Amino acid sequence: MPTVTSADGTRIAYERTGDGPPLVLVHGTAGHRVDWREVAPALAESFTLSLVERRGRGESGDAASYAIEHEYADVAAVVEHAAAEVDPDTPVSLLGHSYGAICALHAVRETDAVDRLVLYEPPLGDVPEPEGAAADIERLLREEGRDAATAAFLREAVGLSDLVIDSMRGDDLWRARLDAIPTVPREIRATQGERFDPAAFADVAVPTTLLLGGDSPSAMRRATESVADALPDADIVTLAGCAHMAMHADPEQFVDAVRDAPAAR
């Protein structure tokens, strides 16, 4: 798998597939590039995809200490490389989900190669995290292992039922989540208590589409609306009948929304 070197020297892996203008995809917490498996084949018909494997999992490296700002630089490095691989003059589309959407939003301030931004429910502002969630995951990792910690995260944070979680066990995506679960506590802590400052994004002129699940909780709706209001050129597209995981629940609707997202003219 190809890699790029981020600003702090960490190697960030990504999977490249498809044909067309570049599209970089950034997964969320407890995620992995495999998260895009239901939508990647259709998107690859229109774009050259770079499926980022964020630091701390899979074939990507990590650093001795963690700061979310390193992830902004990671995404920017992949974006710059994706542009160079296809055509240095071809702008890049950037898609981020959840925590990956936070990273994508900040990354556009570190590169001028992006002409289209798609953010799927970035948990900024008024998105409550259960008190002690990070410590609970760490305790489960110590006492019961990765499977129990992963199931607890998907149940409490994502809202999946035990029946759905049990149906996920054993496939490639479940194994990828087991690989990523040790990174969850640090990502929870990185955003816990963080105040969203709209003024910080007033200069982000990239056309932005915010994806919002029609069935997502009100806190996620408020957060999405706050980000849209802060950006000079942003619209919200509602994914009917979906919540936080539309790429799995309704891949066709998700792909259509990404393809239809406007780019800079």
Tab-separated table of N, CA and C in Angstrom, residues 212-216 238-243:
chain	number	residue	atom	x	y	z
A	212	LEU	N	-26.123	15.007	6.405
A	212	LEU	CA	-26.791	14.815	7.690
A	212	LEU	C	-27.803	13.687	7.557
A	213	GLY	N	-27.708	12.708	8.439
A	213	GLY	CA	-28.693	11.636	8.438
A	213	GLY	C	-30.055	12.143	8.866
A	214	GLY	N	-31.076	11.815	8.095
A	214	GLY	CA	-32.424	12.237	8.446
A	214	GLY	C	-32.901	11.689	9.771
A	215	ASP	N	-32.319	10.551	10.188
A	215	ASP	CA	-32.703	9.931	11.450
A	215	ASP	C	-31.667	10.173	12.552
A	216	SER	N	-30.701	11.043	12.306
A	216	SER	CA	-29.680	11.321	13.313
A	216	SER	C	-30.272	12.125	14.468
A	238	THR	N	-29.654	16.235	3.335
A	238	THR	CA	-30.175	15.251	4.279
A	238	THR	C	-30.280	13.890	3.603
A	239	LEU	N	-29.737	12.868	4.269
A	239	LEU	CA	-29.785	11.494	3.781
A	239	LEU	C	-31.002	10.818	4.420
A	240	ALA	N	-32.057	10.690	3.636
A	240	ALA	CA	-33.332	10.199	4.162
A	240	ALA	C	-33.211	8.770	4.672
A	241	GLY	N	-33.787	8.533	5.849
A	241	GLY	CA	-33.823	7.191	6.404
A	241	GLY	C	-32.505	6.695	6.960
A	242	CYS	N	-31.523	7.573	7.058
A	242	CYS	CA	-30.198	7.187	7.535
A	242	CYS	C	-29.864	7.924	8.818
A	243	ALA	N	-28.852	7.430	9.518
A	243	ALA	CA	-28.315	8.128	10.679
A	243	ALA	C	-26.837	8.405	10.410
